[in-house]
Amino acid sequence: MKLEEQLQQRSGNQCELCDSTDNLKMYDVAPRSGDGPDSTVLICDTCRAQIERKAELDNKHWSCLTTAMWSEVPGIQVLSWRMLHRLKKESWAMEALDMLYLDEETLAWAQATGDHDNDDAVELHRDCNGNVLQNGDSVTLIKSLDVKGSTLNAKMGTVVKNIRLVEDNTEQIEGKIEGQLIVILTKYVRKQN
């Protein structure tokens, strides 16, 4: 039986953290990826985005951890522990952490990435006014920009449509100006409504 089928059977075709049935995908719990069903869980897009810090933490959503943390699956225990640590400002999360017991090996796994040390802050692409940018948005330049390696000068007020977020740098986006794909700093753009 394939791993995904095993996870679907184990979870009853539900997110193993919040019980959602929408957009379920396999998720390898770092740093033990590829260890099979103990280190892989089936989660929804909402949980994944917040785990990977691509969406703001929704405290109400994560109240599901008070149930998920009791799972016998080590990967679910590790994710529960990490997310409870990120939510430790909430009294219910601290109470759950006090009750959660992980054996030495599982605790070492949970601590291995250091993700639990960080607060609930999320690194998102934001424009000059702090508005969250998404792939496909349109933005306006708030400053004239000289494009490096080119004679192109992008004038203030230029609209850049259908932007793409630079995956590993929240201060950069990509967009086309006069048919040329360029990288633009987010501090020089304003999101259009």
mmCIF file with all atom_site columns, C-alpha atoms in Angstrom:
data_model
loop_
_atom_site.group_PDB
_atom_site.id
_atom_site.type_symbol
_atom_site.label_atom_id
_atom_site.label_alt_id
_atom_site.label_comp_id
_atom_site.label_asym_id
_atom_site.label_entity_id
_atom_site.label_seq_id
_atom_site.pdbx_PDB_ins_code
_atom_site.Cartn_x
_atom_site.Cartn_y
_atom_site.Cartn_z
_atom_site.occupancy
_atom_site.B_iso_or_equiv
_atom_site.pdbx_formal_charge
_atom_site.auth_seq_id
_atom_site.auth_comp_id
_atom_site.auth_asym_id
_atom_site.auth_atom_id
_atom_site.pdbx_PDB_model_num
ATOM 1   C CA . MET A 1 1   ? 0.000   0.000  0.000   1.00 0.00 ? 1   MET A CA 1
ATOM 2   C CA . LYS A 1 2   ? 1.352   3.458  -0.930  1.00 0.00 ? 2   LYS A CA 1
ATOM 3   C CA . LEU A 1 3   ? 2.233   5.907  1.832   1.00 0.00 ? 3   LEU A CA 1
ATOM 4   C CA . GLU A 1 4   ? -0.524  8.340  0.860   1.00 0.00 ? 4   GLU A CA 1
ATOM 5   C CA . GLU A 1 5   ? -3.106  5.542  1.023   1.00 0.00 ? 5   GLU A CA 1
ATOM 6   C CA . GLN A 1 6   ? -1.796  4.544  4.468   1.00 0.00 ? 6   GLN A CA 1
ATOM 7   C CA . LEU A 1 7   ? -2.155  8.140  5.679   1.00 0.00 ? 7   LEU A CA 1
ATOM 8   C CA . GLN A 1 8   ? -5.664  8.472  4.237   1.00 0.00 ? 8   GLN A CA 1
ATOM 9   C CA . GLN A 1 9   ? -6.688  5.257  5.973   1.00 0.00 ? 9   GLN A CA 1
ATOM 10  C CA . ARG A 1 10  ? -5.041  6.275  9.275   1.00 0.00 ? 10  ARG A CA 1
ATOM 11  C CA . SER A 1 11  ? -6.657  9.733  9.243   1.00 0.00 ? 11  SER A CA 1
ATOM 12  C CA . GLY A 1 12  ? -10.051 8.770  7.844   1.00 0.00 ? 12  GLY A CA 1
ATOM 13  C CA . ASN A 1 13  ? -9.406  11.259 4.992   1.00 0.00 ? 13  ASN A CA 1
ATOM 14  C CA . GLN A 1 14  ? -9.183  14.180 7.433   1.00 0.00 ? 14  GLN A CA 1
ATOM 15  C CA . CYS A 1 15  ? -6.429  16.598 8.367   1.00 0.00 ? 15  CYS A CA 1
ATOM 16  C CA . GLU A 1 16  ? -4.547  14.893 11.170  1.00 0.00 ? 16  GLU A CA 1
ATOM 17  C CA . LEU A 1 17  ? -4.359  18.178 13.076  1.00 0.00 ? 17  LEU A CA 1
ATOM 18  C CA . CYS A 1 18  ? -7.682  19.995 12.595  1.00 0.00 ? 18  CYS A CA 1
ATOM 19  C CA . ASP A 1 19  ? -9.973  17.304 11.072  1.00 0.00 ? 19  ASP A CA 1
ATOM 20  C CA . SER A 1 20  ? -10.642 19.367 7.912   1.00 0.00 ? 20  SER A CA 1
ATOM 21  C CA . THR A 1 21  ? -11.381 17.392 4.750   1.00 0.00 ? 21  THR A CA 1
ATOM 22  C CA . ASP A 1 22  ? -10.321 20.162 2.298   1.00 0.00 ? 22  ASP A CA 1
ATOM 23  C CA . ASN A 1 23  ? -7.151  20.011 0.171   1.00 0.00 ? 23  ASN A CA 1
ATOM 24  C CA . LEU A 1 24  ? -5.295  17.302 2.075   1.00 0.00 ? 24  LEU A CA 1
ATOM 25  C CA . LYS A 1 25  ? -1.644  16.713 1.236   1.00 0.00 ? 25  LYS A CA 1
ATOM 26  C CA . MET A 1 26  ? 1.233   14.745 2.717   1.00 0.00 ? 26  MET A CA 1
ATOM 27  C CA . TYR A 1 27  ? 3.633   16.733 4.887   1.00 0.00 ? 27  TYR A CA 1
ATOM 28  C CA . ASP A 1 28  ? 7.071   15.495 5.944   1.00 0.00 ? 28  ASP A CA 1
ATOM 29  C CA . VAL A 1 29  ? 7.898   16.549 9.491   1.00 0.00 ? 29  VAL A CA 1
ATOM 30  C CA . ALA A 1 30  ? 11.479  17.846 9.332   1.00 0.00 ? 30  ALA A CA 1
ATOM 31  C CA . PRO A 1 31  ? 14.181  16.836 9.794   1.00 0.00 ? 31  PRO A CA 1
ATOM 32  C CA . ARG A 1 32  ? 13.049  13.212 9.507   1.00 0.00 ? 32  ARG A CA 1
ATOM 33  C CA . SER A 1 33  ? 11.584  13.322 6.019   1.00 0.00 ? 33  SER A CA 1
ATOM 34  C CA . GLY A 1 34  ? 11.204  10.014 4.241   1.00 0.00 ? 34  GLY A CA 1
ATOM 35  C CA . ASP A 1 35  ? 10.958  7.886  7.398   1.00 0.00 ? 35  ASP A CA 1
ATOM 36  C CA . GLY A 1 36  ? 7.516   6.640  6.388   1.00 0.00 ? 36  GLY A CA 1
ATOM 37  C CA . PRO A 1 37  ? 4.180   7.010  8.136   1.00 0.00 ? 37  PRO A CA 1
ATOM 38  C CA . ASP A 1 38  ? 5.649   8.013  11.524  1.00 0.00 ? 38  ASP A CA 1
ATOM 39  C CA . SER A 1 39  ? 7.283   11.156 10.119  1.00 0.00 ? 39  SER A CA 1
ATOM 40  C CA . THR A 1 40  ? 4.680   12.024 7.478   1.00 0.00 ? 40  THR A CA 1
ATOM 41  C CA . VAL A 1 41  ? 1.235   13.409 8.231   1.00 0.00 ? 41  VAL A CA 1
ATOM 42  C CA . LEU A 1 42  ? -1.789  14.328 6.159   1.00 0.00 ? 42  LEU A CA 1
ATOM 43  C CA . ILE A 1 43  ? -2.685  17.996 6.632   1.00 0.00 ? 43  ILE A CA 1
ATOM 44  C CA . CYS A 1 44  ? -4.877  20.648 5.019   1.00 0.00 ? 44  CYS A CA 1
ATOM 45  C CA . ASP A 1 45  ? -3.662  23.801 3.234   1.00 0.00 ? 45  ASP A CA 1
ATOM 46  C CA . THR A 1 46  ? -4.708  26.012 6.174   1.00 0.00 ? 46  THR A CA 1
ATOM 47  C CA . CYS A 1 47  ? -2.526  24.111 8.640   1.00 0.00 ? 47  CYS A CA 1
ATOM 48  C CA . ARG A 1 48  ? 0.359   23.885 6.162   1.00 0.00 ? 48  ARG A CA 1
ATOM 49  C CA . ALA A 1 49  ? 0.393   27.626 5.409   1.00 0.00 ? 49  ALA A CA 1
ATOM 50  C CA . GLN A 1 50  ? 0.509   28.499 9.103   1.00 0.00 ? 50  GLN A CA 1
ATOM 51  C CA . ILE A 1 51  ? 3.102   25.833 9.939   1.00 0.00 ? 51  ILE A CA 1
ATOM 52  C CA . GLU A 1 52  ? 5.323   27.120 7.123   1.00 0.00 ? 52  GLU A CA 1
ATOM 53  C CA . ARG A 1 53  ? 4.734   30.750 8.223   1.00 0.00 ? 53  ARG A CA 1
ATOM 54  C CA . LYS A 1 54  ? 3.052   31.717 4.968   1.00 0.00 ? 54  LYS A CA 1
ATOM 55  C CA . ALA A 1 55  ? -0.110  32.833 6.733   1.00 0.00 ? 55  ALA A CA 1
ATOM 56  C CA . GLU A 1 56  ? -0.844  34.574 10.028  1.00 0.00 ? 56  GLU A CA 1
ATOM 57  C CA . LEU A 1 57  ? -1.418  32.247 12.984  1.00 0.00 ? 57  LEU A CA 1
ATOM 58  C CA . ASP A 1 58  ? -5.107  31.820 13.713  1.00 0.00 ? 58  ASP A CA 1
ATOM 59  C CA . ASN A 1 59  ? -5.305  31.032 17.438  1.00 0.00 ? 59  ASN A CA 1
ATOM 60  C CA . LYS A 1 60  ? -8.872  29.714 17.176  1.00 0.00 ? 60  LYS A CA 1
ATOM 61  C CA . HIS A 1 61  ? -7.917  27.317 14.389  1.00 0.00 ? 61  HIS A CA 1
ATOM 62  C CA . TRP A 1 62  ? -5.141  25.788 16.492  1.00 0.00 ? 62  TRP A CA 1
ATOM 63  C CA . SER A 1 63  ? -7.370  24.936 19.439  1.00 0.00 ? 63  SER A CA 1
ATOM 64  C CA . CYS A 1 64  ? -7.557  21.609 17.564  1.00 0.00 ? 64  CYS A CA 1
ATOM 65  C CA . LEU A 1 65  ? -4.121  20.827 19.025  1.00 0.00 ? 65  LEU A CA 1
ATOM 66  C CA . THR A 1 66  ? -5.659  20.026 22.410  1.00 0.00 ? 66  THR A CA 1
ATOM 67  C CA . THR A 1 67  ? -6.983  16.891 20.711  1.00 0.00 ? 67  THR A CA 1
ATOM 68  C CA . ALA A 1 68  ? -4.280  16.240 18.091  1.00 0.00 ? 68  ALA A CA 1
ATOM 69  C CA . MET A 1 69  ? -1.474  16.240 20.677  1.00 0.00 ? 69  MET A CA 1
ATOM 70  C CA . TRP A 1 70  ? -2.774  12.937 22.090  1.00 0.00 ? 70  TRP A CA 1
ATOM 71  C CA . SER A 1 71  ? -2.152  11.106 18.809  1.00 0.00 ? 71  SER A CA 1
ATOM 72  C CA . GLU A 1 72  ? 0.087   8.042  18.943  1.00 0.00 ? 72  GLU A CA 1
ATOM 73  C CA . VAL A 1 73  ? 1.775   9.138  15.681  1.00 0.00 ? 73  VAL A CA 1
ATOM 74  C CA . PRO A 1 74  ? 5.163   10.734 16.486  1.00 0.00 ? 74  PRO A CA 1
ATOM 75  C CA . GLY A 1 75  ? 4.961   13.205 13.571  1.00 0.00 ? 75  GLY A CA 1
ATOM 76  C CA . ILE A 1 76  ? 1.634   14.565 14.829  1.00 0.00 ? 76  ILE A CA 1
ATOM 77  C CA . GLN A 1 77  ? 3.031   14.828 18.366  1.00 0.00 ? 77  GLN A CA 1
ATOM 78  C CA . VAL A 1 78  ? 6.039   16.789 17.060  1.00 0.00 ? 78  VAL A CA 1
ATOM 79  C CA . LEU A 1 79  ? 3.910   19.215 15.007  1.00 0.00 ? 79  LEU A CA 1
ATOM 80  C CA . SER A 1 80  ? 1.552   19.689 17.953  1.00 0.00 ? 80  SER A CA 1
ATOM 81  C CA . TRP A 1 81  ? 4.457   20.445 20.286  1.00 0.00 ? 81  TRP A CA 1
ATOM 82  C CA . ARG A 1 82  ? 6.011   22.938 17.844  1.00 0.00 ? 82  ARG A CA 1
ATOM 83  C CA . MET A 1 83  ? 2.748   24.776 17.181  1.00 0.00 ? 83  MET A CA 1
ATOM 84  C CA . LEU A 1 84  ? 1.817   24.889 20.883  1.00 0.00 ? 84  LEU A CA 1
ATOM 85  C CA . HIS A 1 85  ? 5.200   26.511 21.546  1.00 0.00 ? 85  HIS A CA 1
ATOM 86  C CA . ARG A 1 86  ? 4.523   29.126 18.872  1.00 0.00 ? 86  ARG A CA 1
ATOM 87  C CA . LEU A 1 87  ? 1.160   29.810 20.543  1.00 0.00 ? 87  LEU A CA 1
ATOM 88  C CA . LYS A 1 88  ? 2.445   29.773 24.130  1.00 0.00 ? 88  LYS A CA 1
ATOM 89  C CA . LYS A 1 89  ? 1.144   33.316 24.743  1.00 0.00 ? 89  LYS A CA 1
ATOM 90  C CA . GLU A 1 90  ? -2.307  31.735 24.825  1.00 0.00 ? 90  GLU A CA 1
ATOM 91  C CA . SER A 1 91  ? -3.222  30.265 28.209  1.00 0.00 ? 91  SER A CA 1
ATOM 92  C CA . TRP A 1 92  ? -4.869  27.186 26.665  1.00 0.00 ? 92  TRP A CA 1
ATOM 93  C CA . ALA A 1 93  ? -1.668  26.443 24.700  1.00 0.00 ? 93  ALA A CA 1
ATOM 94  C CA . MET A 1 94  ? 0.499   26.680 27.843  1.00 0.00 ? 94  MET A CA 1
ATOM 95  C CA . GLU A 1 95  ? -1.879  24.343 29.683  1.00 0.00 ? 95  GLU A CA 1
ATOM 96  C CA . ALA A 1 96  ? -1.715  21.862 26.794  1.00 0.00 ? 96  ALA A CA 1
ATOM 97  C CA . LEU A 1 97  ? 2.102   22.051 26.750  1.00 0.00 ? 97  LEU A CA 1
ATOM 98  C CA . ASP A 1 98  ? 2.165   21.304 30.481  1.00 0.00 ? 98  ASP A CA 1
ATOM 99  C CA . MET A 1 99  ? 0.148   18.136 29.841  1.00 0.00 ? 99  MET A CA 1
ATOM 100 C CA . LEU A 1 100 ? 1.984   16.997 26.697  1.00 0.00 ? 100 LEU A CA 1
ATOM 101 C CA . TYR A 1 101 ? 4.653   14.365 27.305  1.00 0.00 ? 101 TYR A CA 1
ATOM 102 C CA . LEU A 1 102 ? 7.163   13.394 24.613  1.00 0.00 ? 102 LEU A CA 1
ATOM 103 C CA . ASP A 1 103 ? 9.791   10.695 25.108  1.00 0.00 ? 103 ASP A CA 1
ATOM 104 C CA . GLU A 1 104 ? 13.432  11.835 24.792  1.00 0.00 ? 104 GLU A CA 1
ATOM 105 C CA . GLU A 1 105 ? 13.819  10.831 21.151  1.00 0.00 ? 105 GLU A CA 1
ATOM 106 C CA . THR A 1 106 ? 10.585  12.527 20.034  1.00 0.00 ? 106 THR A CA 1
ATOM 107 C CA . LEU A 1 107 ? 11.381  15.664 22.061  1.00 0.00 ? 107 LEU A CA 1
ATOM 108 C CA . ALA A 1 108 ? 14.832  15.867 20.428  1.00 0.00 ? 108 ALA A CA 1
ATOM 109 C CA . TRP A 1 109 ? 13.123  15.576 17.025  1.00 0.00 ? 109 TRP A CA 1
ATOM 110 C CA . ALA A 1 110 ? 10.649  18.332 17.936  1.00 0.00 ? 110 ALA A CA 1
ATOM 111 C CA . GLN A 1 111 ? 13.468  20.645 19.020  1.00 0.00 ? 111 GLN A CA 1
ATOM 112 C CA . ALA A 1 112 ? 15.782  19.815 16.086  1.00 0.00 ? 112 ALA A CA 1
ATOM 113 C CA . THR A 1 113 ? 14.539  22.516 13.684  1.00 0.00 ? 113 THR A CA 1
ATOM 114 C CA . GLY A 1 114 ? 14.475  25.315 16.254  1.00 0.00 ? 114 GLY A CA 1
ATOM 115 C CA . ASP A 1 115 ? 11.091  26.400 14.889  1.00 0.00 ? 115 ASP A CA 1
ATOM 116 C CA . HIS A 1 116 ? 9.598   26.291 18.381  1.00 0.00 ? 116 HIS A CA 1
ATOM 117 C CA . ASP A 1 117 ? 12.032  28.990 19.598  1.00 0.00 ? 117 ASP A CA 1
ATOM 118 C CA . ASN A 1 118 ? 10.531  31.569 17.271  1.00 0.00 ? 118 ASN A CA 1
ATOM 119 C CA . ASP A 1 119 ? 7.456   33.483 18.226  1.00 0.00 ? 119 ASP A CA 1
ATOM 120 C CA . ASP A 1 120 ? 4.253   33.496 16.217  1.00 0.00 ? 120 ASP A CA 1
ATOM 121 C CA . ALA A 1 121 ? 5.604   36.155 13.836  1.00 0.00 ? 121 ALA A CA 1
ATOM 122 C CA . VAL A 1 122 ? 5.117   35.411 10.178  1.00 0.00 ? 122 VAL A CA 1
ATOM 123 C CA . GLU A 1 123 ? 7.331   36.625 7.366   1.00 0.00 ? 123 GLU A CA 1
ATOM 124 C CA . LEU A 1 124 ? 4.994   37.815 4.611   1.00 0.00 ? 124 LEU A CA 1
ATOM 125 C CA . HIS A 1 125 ? 5.514   39.922 1.507   1.00 0.00 ? 125 HIS A CA 1
ATOM 126 C CA . ARG A 1 126 ? 4.154   43.400 2.344   1.00 0.00 ? 126 ARG A CA 1
ATOM 127 C CA . ASP A 1 127 ? 3.951   46.609 0.348   1.00 0.00 ? 127 ASP A CA 1
ATOM 128 C CA . CYS A 1 128 ? 5.097   50.047 1.551   1.00 0.00 ? 128 CYS A CA 1
ATOM 129 C CA . ASN A 1 129 ? 1.882   50.419 3.597   1.00 0.00 ? 129 ASN A CA 1
ATOM 130 C CA . GLY A 1 130 ? 2.081   46.997 5.213   1.00 0.00 ? 130 GLY A CA 1
ATOM 131 C CA . ASN A 1 131 ? -0.579  45.364 3.024   1.00 0.00 ? 131 ASN A CA 1
ATOM 132 C CA . VAL A 1 132 ? 0.002   41.660 2.362   1.00 0.00 ? 132 VAL A CA 1
ATOM 133 C CA . LEU A 1 133 ? 0.951   40.891 -1.241  1.00 0.00 ? 133 LEU A CA 1
ATOM 134 C CA . GLN A 1 134 ? -0.108  37.704 -3.037  1.00 0.00 ? 134 GLN A CA 1
ATOM 135 C CA . ASN A 1 135 ? 0.896   36.100 -6.319  1.00 0.00 ? 135 ASN A CA 1
ATOM 136 C CA . GLY A 1 136 ? -1.166  37.663 -9.114  1.00 0.00 ? 136 GLY A CA 1
ATOM 137 C CA . ASP A 1 137 ? -1.714  41.040 -7.396  1.00 0.00 ? 137 ASP A CA 1
ATOM 138 C CA . SER A 1 138 ? -1.271  44.346 -9.195  1.00 0.00 ? 138 SER A CA 1
ATOM 139 C CA . VAL A 1 139 ? 0.980   46.991 -7.656  1.00 0.00 ? 139 VAL A CA 1
ATOM 140 C CA . THR A 1 140 ? 1.929   50.602 -8.381  1.00 0.00 ? 140 THR A CA 1
ATOM 141 C CA . LEU A 1 141 ? 5.498   51.877 -8.141  1.00 0.00 ? 141 LEU A CA 1
ATOM 142 C CA . ILE A 1 142 ? 5.846   54.667 -5.564  1.00 0.00 ? 142 ILE A CA 1
ATOM 143 C CA . LYS A 1 143 ? 9.290   55.673 -6.806  1.00 0.00 ? 143 LYS A CA 1
ATOM 144 C CA . SER A 1 144 ? 11.025  55.816 -10.191 1.00 0.00 ? 144 SER A CA 1
ATOM 145 C CA . LEU A 1 145 ? 13.471  52.918 -10.432 1.00 0.00 ? 145 LEU A CA 1
ATOM 146 C CA . ASP A 1 146 ? 16.501  52.357 -12.643 1.00 0.00 ? 146 ASP A CA 1
ATOM 147 C CA . VAL A 1 147 ? 16.665  48.702 -13.633 1.00 0.00 ? 147 VAL A CA 1
ATOM 148 C CA . LYS A 1 148 ? 20.176  47.299 -13.127 1.00 0.00 ? 148 LYS A CA 1
ATOM 149 C CA . GLY A 1 149 ? 21.811  45.890 -16.238 1.00 0.00 ? 149 GLY A CA 1
ATOM 150 C CA . SER A 1 150 ? 19.327  47.689 -18.472 1.00 0.00 ? 150 SER A CA 1
ATOM 151 C CA . THR A 1 151 ? 18.525  51.132 -19.876 1.00 0.00 ? 151 THR A CA 1
ATOM 152 C CA . LEU A 1 152 ? 14.960  50.757 -18.587 1.00 0.00 ? 152 LEU A CA 1
ATOM 153 C CA . ASN A 1 153 ? 13.709  53.349 -16.108 1.00 0.00 ? 153 ASN A CA 1
ATOM 154 C CA . ALA A 1 154 ? 10.464  52.331 -14.409 1.00 0.00 ? 154 ALA A CA 1
ATOM 155 C CA . LYS A 1 155 ? 8.589   55.554 -13.694 1.00 0.00 ? 155 LYS A CA 1
ATOM 156 C CA . MET A 1 156 ? 6.728   56.310 -10.479 1.00 0.00 ? 156 MET A CA 1
ATOM 157 C CA . GLY A 1 157 ? 3.049   55.415 -10.924 1.00 0.00 ? 157 GLY A CA 1
ATOM 158 C CA . THR A 1 158 ? 3.750   52.488 -13.271 1.00 0.00 ? 158 THR A CA 1
ATOM 159 C CA . VAL A 1 159 ? 1.313   49.640 -12.687 1.00 0.00 ? 159 VAL A CA 1
ATOM 160 C CA . VAL A 1 160 ? 2.829   46.160 -12.525 1.00 0.00 ? 160 VAL A CA 1
ATOM 161 C CA . LYS A 1 161 ? 0.204   43.461 -13.018 1.00 0.00 ? 161 LYS A CA 1
ATOM 162 C CA . ASN A 1 162 ? 0.262   39.789 -12.087 1.00 0.00 ? 162 ASN A CA 1
ATOM 163 C CA . ILE A 1 163 ? 3.269   39.915 -9.747  1.00 0.00 ? 163 ILE A CA 1
ATOM 164 C CA . ARG A 1 164 ? 5.046   36.833 -8.423  1.00 0.00 ? 164 ARG A CA 1
ATOM 165 C CA . LEU A 1 165 ? 6.451   36.602 -4.903  1.00 0.00 ? 165 LEU A CA 1
ATOM 166 C CA . VAL A 1 166 ? 10.126  35.724 -4.558  1.00 0.00 ? 166 VAL A CA 1
ATOM 167 C CA . GLU A 1 167 ? 9.884   32.537 -2.499  1.00 0.00 ? 167 GLU A CA 1
ATOM 168 C CA . ASP A 1 168 ? 12.794  32.931 -0.112  1.00 0.00 ? 168 ASP A CA 1
ATOM 169 C CA . ASN A 1 169 ? 12.974  36.730 0.179   1.00 0.00 ? 169 ASN A CA 1
ATOM 170 C CA . THR A 1 170 ? 9.959   38.616 1.543   1.00 0.00 ? 170 THR A CA 1
ATOM 171 C CA . GLU A 1 171 ? 11.417  41.952 0.441   1.00 0.00 ? 171 GLU A CA 1
ATOM 172 C CA . GLN A 1 172 ? 11.297  41.111 -3.276  1.00 0.00 ? 172 GLN A CA 1
ATOM 173 C CA . ILE A 1 173 ? 8.663   40.490 -5.926  1.00 0.00 ? 173 ILE A CA 1
ATOM 174 C CA . GLU A 1 174 ? 8.940   39.844 -9.658  1.00 0.00 ? 174 GLU A CA 1
ATOM 175 C CA . GLY A 1 175 ? 6.941   41.627 -12.322 1.00 0.00 ? 175 GLY A CA 1
ATOM 176 C CA . LYS A 1 176 ? 7.029   42.687 -15.959 1.00 0.00 ? 176 LYS A CA 1
ATOM 177 C CA . ILE A 1 177 ? 7.611   46.280 -16.971 1.00 0.00 ? 177 ILE A CA 1
ATOM 178 C CA . GLU A 1 178 ? 7.657   47.012 -20.711 1.00 0.00 ? 178 GLU A CA 1
ATOM 179 C CA . GLY A 1 179 ? 7.848   43.262 -21.357 1.00 0.00 ? 179 GLY A CA 1
ATOM 180 C CA . GLN A 1 180 ? 10.947  42.800 -19.210 1.00 0.00 ? 180 GLN A CA 1
ATOM 181 C CA . LEU A 1 181 ? 10.800  40.620 -16.080 1.00 0.00 ? 181 LEU A CA 1
ATOM 182 C CA . ILE A 1 182 ? 12.458  42.445 -13.177 1.00 0.00 ? 182 ILE A CA 1
ATOM 183 C CA . VAL A 1 183 ? 12.863  42.042 -9.428  1.00 0.00 ? 183 VAL A CA 1
ATOM 184 C CA . ILE A 1 184 ? 11.306  44.887 -7.426  1.00 0.00 ? 184 ILE A CA 1
ATOM 185 C CA . LEU A 1 185 ? 11.741  45.659 -3.739  1.00 0.00 ? 185 LEU A CA 1
ATOM 186 C CA . THR A 1 186 ? 8.409   45.549 -1.905  1.00 0.00 ? 186 THR A CA 1
ATOM 187 C CA . LYS A 1 187 ? 9.163   48.834 -0.119  1.00 0.00 ? 187 LYS A CA 1
ATOM 188 C CA . TYR A 1 188 ? 8.796   50.614 -3.489  1.00 0.00 ? 188 TYR A CA 1
ATOM 189 C CA . VAL A 1 189 ? 5.330   49.326 -4.356  1.00 0.00 ? 189 VAL A CA 1
ATOM 190 C CA . ARG A 1 190 ? 1.757   49.949 -3.230  1.00 0.00 ? 190 ARG A CA 1
ATOM 191 C CA . LYS A 1 191 ? -0.881  47.254 -3.678  1.00 0.00 ? 191 LYS A CA 1
ATOM 192 C CA . GLN A 1 192 ? -3.819  48.159 -5.887  1.00 0.00 ? 192 GLN A CA 1
ATOM 193 C CA . ASN A 1 193 ? -7.322  47.352 -4.656  1.00 0.00 ? 193 ASN A CA 1
#
